[in-house]
Each structure stands twice: as C-alpha cells, then as structure tokens.
mmCIF file of the C-alpha atoms, coordinates in Angstrom:
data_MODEL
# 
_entry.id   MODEL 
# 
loop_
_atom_site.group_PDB 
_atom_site.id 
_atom_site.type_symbol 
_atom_site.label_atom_id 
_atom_site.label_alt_id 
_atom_site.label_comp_id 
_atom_site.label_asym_id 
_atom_site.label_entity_id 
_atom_site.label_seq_id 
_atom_site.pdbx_PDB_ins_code 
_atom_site.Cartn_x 
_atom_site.Cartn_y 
_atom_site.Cartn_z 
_atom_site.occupancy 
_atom_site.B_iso_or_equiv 
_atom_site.pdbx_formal_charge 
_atom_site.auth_seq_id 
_atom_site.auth_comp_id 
_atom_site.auth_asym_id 
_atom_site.auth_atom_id 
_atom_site.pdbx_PDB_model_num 
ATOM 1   C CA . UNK A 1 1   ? -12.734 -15.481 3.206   1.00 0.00 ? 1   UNK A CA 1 
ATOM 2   C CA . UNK A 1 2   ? -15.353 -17.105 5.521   1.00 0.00 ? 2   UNK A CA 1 
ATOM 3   C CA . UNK A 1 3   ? -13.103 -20.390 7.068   1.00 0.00 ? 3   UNK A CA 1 
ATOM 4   C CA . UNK A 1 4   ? -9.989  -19.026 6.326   1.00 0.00 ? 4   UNK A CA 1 
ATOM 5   C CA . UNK A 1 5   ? -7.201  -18.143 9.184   1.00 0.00 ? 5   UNK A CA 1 
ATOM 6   C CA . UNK A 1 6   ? -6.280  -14.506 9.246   1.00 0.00 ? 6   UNK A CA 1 
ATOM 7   C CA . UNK A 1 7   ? -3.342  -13.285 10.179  1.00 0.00 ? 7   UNK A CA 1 
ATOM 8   C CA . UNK A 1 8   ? -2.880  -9.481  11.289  1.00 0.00 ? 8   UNK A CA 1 
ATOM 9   C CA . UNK A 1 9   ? 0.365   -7.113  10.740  1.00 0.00 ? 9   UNK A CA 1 
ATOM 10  C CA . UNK A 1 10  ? 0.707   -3.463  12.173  1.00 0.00 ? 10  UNK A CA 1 
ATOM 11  C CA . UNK A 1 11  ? 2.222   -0.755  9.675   1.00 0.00 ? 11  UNK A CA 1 
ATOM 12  C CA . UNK A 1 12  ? 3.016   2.809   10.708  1.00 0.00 ? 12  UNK A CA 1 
ATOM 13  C CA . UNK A 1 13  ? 3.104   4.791   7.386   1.00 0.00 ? 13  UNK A CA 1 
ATOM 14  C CA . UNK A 1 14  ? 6.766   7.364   7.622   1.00 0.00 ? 14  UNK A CA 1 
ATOM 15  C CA . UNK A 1 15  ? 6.306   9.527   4.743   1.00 0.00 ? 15  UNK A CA 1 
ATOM 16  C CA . UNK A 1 16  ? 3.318   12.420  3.737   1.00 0.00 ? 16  UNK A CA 1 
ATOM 17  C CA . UNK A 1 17  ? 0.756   11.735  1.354   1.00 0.00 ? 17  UNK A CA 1 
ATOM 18  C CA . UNK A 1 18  ? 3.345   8.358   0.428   1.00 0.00 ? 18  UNK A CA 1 
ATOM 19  C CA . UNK A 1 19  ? 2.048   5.423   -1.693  1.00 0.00 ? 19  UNK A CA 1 
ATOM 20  C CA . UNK A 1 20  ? 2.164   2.063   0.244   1.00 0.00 ? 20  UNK A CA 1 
ATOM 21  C CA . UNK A 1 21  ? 2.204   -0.710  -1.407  1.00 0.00 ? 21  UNK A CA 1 
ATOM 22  C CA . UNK A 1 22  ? 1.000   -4.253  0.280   1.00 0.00 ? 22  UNK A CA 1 
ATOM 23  C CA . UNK A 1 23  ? 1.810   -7.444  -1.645  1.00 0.00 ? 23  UNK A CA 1 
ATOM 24  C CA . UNK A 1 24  ? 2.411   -11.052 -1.031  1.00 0.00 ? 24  UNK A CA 1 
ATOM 25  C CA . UNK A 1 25  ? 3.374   -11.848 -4.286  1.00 0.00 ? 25  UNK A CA 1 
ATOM 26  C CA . UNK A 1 26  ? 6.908   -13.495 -3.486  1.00 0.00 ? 26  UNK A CA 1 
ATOM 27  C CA . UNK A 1 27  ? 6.298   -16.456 -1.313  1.00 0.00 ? 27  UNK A CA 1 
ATOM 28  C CA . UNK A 1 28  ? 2.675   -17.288 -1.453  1.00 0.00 ? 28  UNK A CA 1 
ATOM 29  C CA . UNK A 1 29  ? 1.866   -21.077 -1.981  1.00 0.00 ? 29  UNK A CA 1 
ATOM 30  C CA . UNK A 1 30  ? -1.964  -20.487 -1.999  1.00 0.00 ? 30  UNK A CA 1 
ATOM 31  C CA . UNK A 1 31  ? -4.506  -17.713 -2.927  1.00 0.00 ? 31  UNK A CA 1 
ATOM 32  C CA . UNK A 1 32  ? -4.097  -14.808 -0.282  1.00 0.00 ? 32  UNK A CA 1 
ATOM 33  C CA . UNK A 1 33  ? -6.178  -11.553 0.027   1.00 0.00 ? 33  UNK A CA 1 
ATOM 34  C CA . UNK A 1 34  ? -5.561  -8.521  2.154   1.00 0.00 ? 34  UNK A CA 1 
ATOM 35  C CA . UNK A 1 35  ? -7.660  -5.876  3.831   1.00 0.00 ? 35  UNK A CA 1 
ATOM 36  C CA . UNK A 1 36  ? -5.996  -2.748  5.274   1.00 0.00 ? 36  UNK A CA 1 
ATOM 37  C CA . UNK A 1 37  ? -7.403  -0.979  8.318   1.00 0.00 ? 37  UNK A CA 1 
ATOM 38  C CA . UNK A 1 38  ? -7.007  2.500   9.707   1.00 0.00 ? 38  UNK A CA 1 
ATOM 39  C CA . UNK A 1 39  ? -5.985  2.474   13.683  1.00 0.00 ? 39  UNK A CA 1 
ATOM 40  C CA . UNK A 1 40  ? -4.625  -0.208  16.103  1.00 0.00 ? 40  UNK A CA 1 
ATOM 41  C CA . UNK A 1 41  ? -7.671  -0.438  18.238  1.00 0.00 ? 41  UNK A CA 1 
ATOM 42  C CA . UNK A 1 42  ? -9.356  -3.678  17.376  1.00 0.00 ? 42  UNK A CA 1 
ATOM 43  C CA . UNK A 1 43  ? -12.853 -1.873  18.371  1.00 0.00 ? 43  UNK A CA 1 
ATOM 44  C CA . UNK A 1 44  ? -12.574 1.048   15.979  1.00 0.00 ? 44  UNK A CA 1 
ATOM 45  C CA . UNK A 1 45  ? -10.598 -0.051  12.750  1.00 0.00 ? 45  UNK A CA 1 
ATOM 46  C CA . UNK A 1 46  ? -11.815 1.431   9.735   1.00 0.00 ? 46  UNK A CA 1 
ATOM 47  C CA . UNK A 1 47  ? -11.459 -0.591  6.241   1.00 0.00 ? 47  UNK A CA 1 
ATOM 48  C CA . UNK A 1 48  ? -9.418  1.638   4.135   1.00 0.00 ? 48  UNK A CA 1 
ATOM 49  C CA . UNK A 1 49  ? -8.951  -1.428  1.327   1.00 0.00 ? 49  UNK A CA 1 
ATOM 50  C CA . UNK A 1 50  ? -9.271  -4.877  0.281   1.00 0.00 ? 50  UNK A CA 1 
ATOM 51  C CA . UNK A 1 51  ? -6.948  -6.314  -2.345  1.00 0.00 ? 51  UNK A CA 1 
ATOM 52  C CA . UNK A 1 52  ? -7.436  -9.899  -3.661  1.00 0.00 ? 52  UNK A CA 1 
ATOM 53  C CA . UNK A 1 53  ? -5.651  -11.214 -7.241  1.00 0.00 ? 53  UNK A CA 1 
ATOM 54  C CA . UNK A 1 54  ? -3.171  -8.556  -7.646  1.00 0.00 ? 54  UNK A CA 1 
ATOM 55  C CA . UNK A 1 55  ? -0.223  -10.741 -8.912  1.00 0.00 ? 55  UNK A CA 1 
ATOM 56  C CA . UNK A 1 56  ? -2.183  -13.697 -10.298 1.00 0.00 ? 56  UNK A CA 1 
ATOM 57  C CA . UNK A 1 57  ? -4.287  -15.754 -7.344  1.00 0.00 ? 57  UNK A CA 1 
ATOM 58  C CA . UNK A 1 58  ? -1.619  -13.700 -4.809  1.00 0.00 ? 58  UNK A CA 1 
ATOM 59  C CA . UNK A 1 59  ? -2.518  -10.434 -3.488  1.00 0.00 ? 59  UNK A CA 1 
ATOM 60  C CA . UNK A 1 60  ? -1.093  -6.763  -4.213  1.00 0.00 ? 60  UNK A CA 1 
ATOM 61  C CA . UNK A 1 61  ? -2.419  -3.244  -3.655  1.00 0.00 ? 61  UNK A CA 1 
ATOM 62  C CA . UNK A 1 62  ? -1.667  0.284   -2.816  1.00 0.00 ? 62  UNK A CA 1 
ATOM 63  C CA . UNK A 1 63  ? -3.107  3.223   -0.317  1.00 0.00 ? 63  UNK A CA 1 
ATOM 64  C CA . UNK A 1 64  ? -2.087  6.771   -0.308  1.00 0.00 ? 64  UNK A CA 1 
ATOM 65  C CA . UNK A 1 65  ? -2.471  9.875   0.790   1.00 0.00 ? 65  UNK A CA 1 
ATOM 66  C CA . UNK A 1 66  ? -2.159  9.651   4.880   1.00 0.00 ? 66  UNK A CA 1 
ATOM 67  C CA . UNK A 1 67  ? -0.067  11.351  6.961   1.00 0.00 ? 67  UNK A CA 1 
ATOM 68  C CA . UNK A 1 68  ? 3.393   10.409  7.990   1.00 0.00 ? 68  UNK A CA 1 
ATOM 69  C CA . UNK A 1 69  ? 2.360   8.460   11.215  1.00 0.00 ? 69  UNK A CA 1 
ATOM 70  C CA . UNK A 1 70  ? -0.713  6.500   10.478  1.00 0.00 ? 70  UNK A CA 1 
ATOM 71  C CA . UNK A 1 71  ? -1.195  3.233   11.641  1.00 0.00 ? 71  UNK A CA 1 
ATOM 72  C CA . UNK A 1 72  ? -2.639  0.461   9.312   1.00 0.00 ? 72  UNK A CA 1 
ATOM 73  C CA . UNK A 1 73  ? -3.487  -3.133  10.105  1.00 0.00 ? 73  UNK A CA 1 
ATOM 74  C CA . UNK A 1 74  ? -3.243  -5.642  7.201   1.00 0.00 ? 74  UNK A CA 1 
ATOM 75  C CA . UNK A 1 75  ? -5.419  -8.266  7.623   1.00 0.00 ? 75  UNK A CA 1 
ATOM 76  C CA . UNK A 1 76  ? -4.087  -11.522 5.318   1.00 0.00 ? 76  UNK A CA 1 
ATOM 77  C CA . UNK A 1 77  ? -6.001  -14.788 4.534   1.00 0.00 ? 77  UNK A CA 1 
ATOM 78  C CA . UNK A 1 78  ? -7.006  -16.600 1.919   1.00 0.00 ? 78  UNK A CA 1 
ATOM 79  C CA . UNK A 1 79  ? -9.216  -15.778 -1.182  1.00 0.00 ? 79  UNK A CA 1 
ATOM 80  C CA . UNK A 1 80  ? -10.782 -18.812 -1.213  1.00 0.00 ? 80  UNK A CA 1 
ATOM 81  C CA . UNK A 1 81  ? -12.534 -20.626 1.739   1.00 0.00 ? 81  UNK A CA 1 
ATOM 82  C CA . UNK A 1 82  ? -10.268 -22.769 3.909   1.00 0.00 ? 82  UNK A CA 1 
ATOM 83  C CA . UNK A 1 83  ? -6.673  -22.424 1.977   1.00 0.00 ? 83  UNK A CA 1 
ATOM 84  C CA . UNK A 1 84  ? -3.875  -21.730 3.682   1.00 0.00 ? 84  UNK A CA 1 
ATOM 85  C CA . UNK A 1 85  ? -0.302  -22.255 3.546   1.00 0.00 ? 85  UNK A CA 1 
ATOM 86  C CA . UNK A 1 86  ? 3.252   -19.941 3.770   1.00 0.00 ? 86  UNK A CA 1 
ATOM 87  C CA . UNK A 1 87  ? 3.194   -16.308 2.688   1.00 0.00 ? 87  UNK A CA 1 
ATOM 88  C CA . UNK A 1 88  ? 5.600   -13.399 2.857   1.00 0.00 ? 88  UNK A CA 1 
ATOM 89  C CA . UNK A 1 89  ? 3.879   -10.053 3.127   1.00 0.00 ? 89  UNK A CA 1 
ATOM 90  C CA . UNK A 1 90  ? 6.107   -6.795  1.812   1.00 0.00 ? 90  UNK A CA 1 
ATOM 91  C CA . UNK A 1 91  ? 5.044   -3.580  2.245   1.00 0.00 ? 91  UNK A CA 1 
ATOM 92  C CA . UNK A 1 92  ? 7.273   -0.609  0.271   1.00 0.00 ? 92  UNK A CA 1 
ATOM 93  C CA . UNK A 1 93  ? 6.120   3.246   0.907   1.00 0.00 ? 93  UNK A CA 1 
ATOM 94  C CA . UNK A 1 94  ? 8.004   6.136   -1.613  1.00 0.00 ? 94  UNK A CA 1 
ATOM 95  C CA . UNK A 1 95  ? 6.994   9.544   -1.981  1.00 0.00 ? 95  UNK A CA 1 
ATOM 96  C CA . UNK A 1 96  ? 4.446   10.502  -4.652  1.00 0.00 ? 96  UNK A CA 1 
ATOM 97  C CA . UNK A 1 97  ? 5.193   13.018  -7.424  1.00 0.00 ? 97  UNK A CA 1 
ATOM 98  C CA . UNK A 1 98  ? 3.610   15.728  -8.314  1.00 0.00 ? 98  UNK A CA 1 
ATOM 99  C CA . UNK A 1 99  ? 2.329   16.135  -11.949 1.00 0.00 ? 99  UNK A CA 1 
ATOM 100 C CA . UNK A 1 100 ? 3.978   19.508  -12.189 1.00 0.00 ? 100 UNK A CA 1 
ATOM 101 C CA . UNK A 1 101 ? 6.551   19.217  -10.163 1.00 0.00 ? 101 UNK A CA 1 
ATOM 102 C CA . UNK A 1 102 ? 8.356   21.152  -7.143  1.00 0.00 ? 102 UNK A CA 1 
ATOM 103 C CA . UNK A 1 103 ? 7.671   24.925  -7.405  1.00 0.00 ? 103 UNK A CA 1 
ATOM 104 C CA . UNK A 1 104 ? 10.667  27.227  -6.842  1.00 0.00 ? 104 UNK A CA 1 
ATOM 105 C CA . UNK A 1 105 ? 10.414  31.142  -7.370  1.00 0.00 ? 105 UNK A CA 1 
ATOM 106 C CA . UNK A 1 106 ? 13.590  33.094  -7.891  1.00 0.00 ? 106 UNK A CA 1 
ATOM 107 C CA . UNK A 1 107 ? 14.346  37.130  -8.970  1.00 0.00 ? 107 UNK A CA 1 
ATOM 108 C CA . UNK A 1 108 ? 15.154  35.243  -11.983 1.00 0.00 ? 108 UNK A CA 1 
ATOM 109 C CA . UNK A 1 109 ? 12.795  32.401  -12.534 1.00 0.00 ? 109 UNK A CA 1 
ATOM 110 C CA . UNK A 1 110 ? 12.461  30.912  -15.514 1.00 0.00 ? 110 UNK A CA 1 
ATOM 111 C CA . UNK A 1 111 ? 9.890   27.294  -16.797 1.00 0.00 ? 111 UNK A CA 1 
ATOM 112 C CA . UNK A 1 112 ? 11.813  24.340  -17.071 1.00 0.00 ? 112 UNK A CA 1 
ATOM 113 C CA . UNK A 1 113 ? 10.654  21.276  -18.367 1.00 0.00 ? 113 UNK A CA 1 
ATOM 114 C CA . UNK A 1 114 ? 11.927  17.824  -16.335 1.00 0.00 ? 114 UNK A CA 1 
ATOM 115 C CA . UNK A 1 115 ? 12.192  14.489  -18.127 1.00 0.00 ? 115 UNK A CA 1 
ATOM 116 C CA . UNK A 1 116 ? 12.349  13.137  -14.687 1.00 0.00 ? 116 UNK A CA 1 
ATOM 117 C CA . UNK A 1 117 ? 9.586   9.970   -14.599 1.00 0.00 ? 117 UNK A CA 1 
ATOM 118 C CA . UNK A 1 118 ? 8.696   8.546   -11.077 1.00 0.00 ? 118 UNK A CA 1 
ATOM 119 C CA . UNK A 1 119 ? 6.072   6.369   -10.488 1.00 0.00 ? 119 UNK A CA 1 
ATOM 120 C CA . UNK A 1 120 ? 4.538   6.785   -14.092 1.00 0.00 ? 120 UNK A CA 1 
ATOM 121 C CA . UNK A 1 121 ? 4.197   10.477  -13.545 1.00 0.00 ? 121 UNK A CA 1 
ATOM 122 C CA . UNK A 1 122 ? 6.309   13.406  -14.910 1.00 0.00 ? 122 UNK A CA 1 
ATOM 123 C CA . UNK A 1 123 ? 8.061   15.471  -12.180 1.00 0.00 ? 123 UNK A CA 1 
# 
C-alpha cells in the first residue's frame, strides 16, 4: 500500500507445473499483502499475483503452472497505509494432480479407479 515499507524475497520454483503457495499467516502482527513477480531483474518483473486477506487481515495465495526453474519475487507490505511490524513469510510448492490420474498402458491394461485425494482432486 502507498506509505508502506516493502520488503522483497527471491523464490526459484523446483517442481513442473507445481502449486506455490505464499503466506504470512504465522507470525504477522499487522495487515500484510503480497505481490509475486516473474524474473529477478528489477527493470522487467512481470506481476504474476497480488494476494491481500488470505488468512484474516494476513496474507495467503497460490501460483501454478511454471516451469521447474522460474524465478519469482514476493513483494510484502502492508494492506493498509503505513502499518508495519514482524512477519514470517512461508512459501510450500507440491506437485499438482491430475484429475484422471497417471496413464500407464500395458499388453494387459485394465481401468482402475484410485481413492487417492491430493490437493482436493482425485488422482
């Protein structure tokens, strides 16, 4: 927000096509936002997303579908003009399922059905 400090972070993304999740819901004393960038030239970042309220007045949001390698920025600061205060920023990447699941072709294939739930989808 206009006022507030802003402190930057550099992410490299390790998976394909992941889901990265950026949060600073444990260990926020104030409202925080965050706005994700694409690169780690200052002069050409692209906003990929801007999360604000995710966990109450504390921020929390995900991005997917880069390549393993990608640098992000996250830009934090606050979501209201001149706060700030302590903040702990975590960022978690996982794979993302498919909704039907791996493919595998045999002499003697046959359809099976998984129960297997991962990230709210059925593998």
């Amino acid at each position: 927000s206009v006022g507030s400090p802003v402190v930057f972070y550099q992410y490299t993304s390790s998976i394909d096509d992941s889901i990265i999740t950026f949060d600073t819901c444990k260990g926020a004393n104030f409202d925080t936002a965050i706005t994700i960038y694409l690169g780690s030239d200052c002069d050409t970042l692209q906003c990929v997303s801007s999360f604000d309220a995710g966990c109450g007045t504390l921020a929390s949001g995900k991005i997917q579908g880069f390549p393993a390698g990608t640098t992000f920025i996250a830009a934090v600061y606050s979501g209201q003009d001149y706060q700030n205060g302590v903040f702990l920023v975590q960022v978690q990447e996982s794979d993302r399922c498919s909704a039907t699941g791996p493919e595998y072709e045999c002499e003697t294939s046959f359809s099976v059905t998984a129960d297997h739930i991962c990230n709210g989808e059925q593998c």
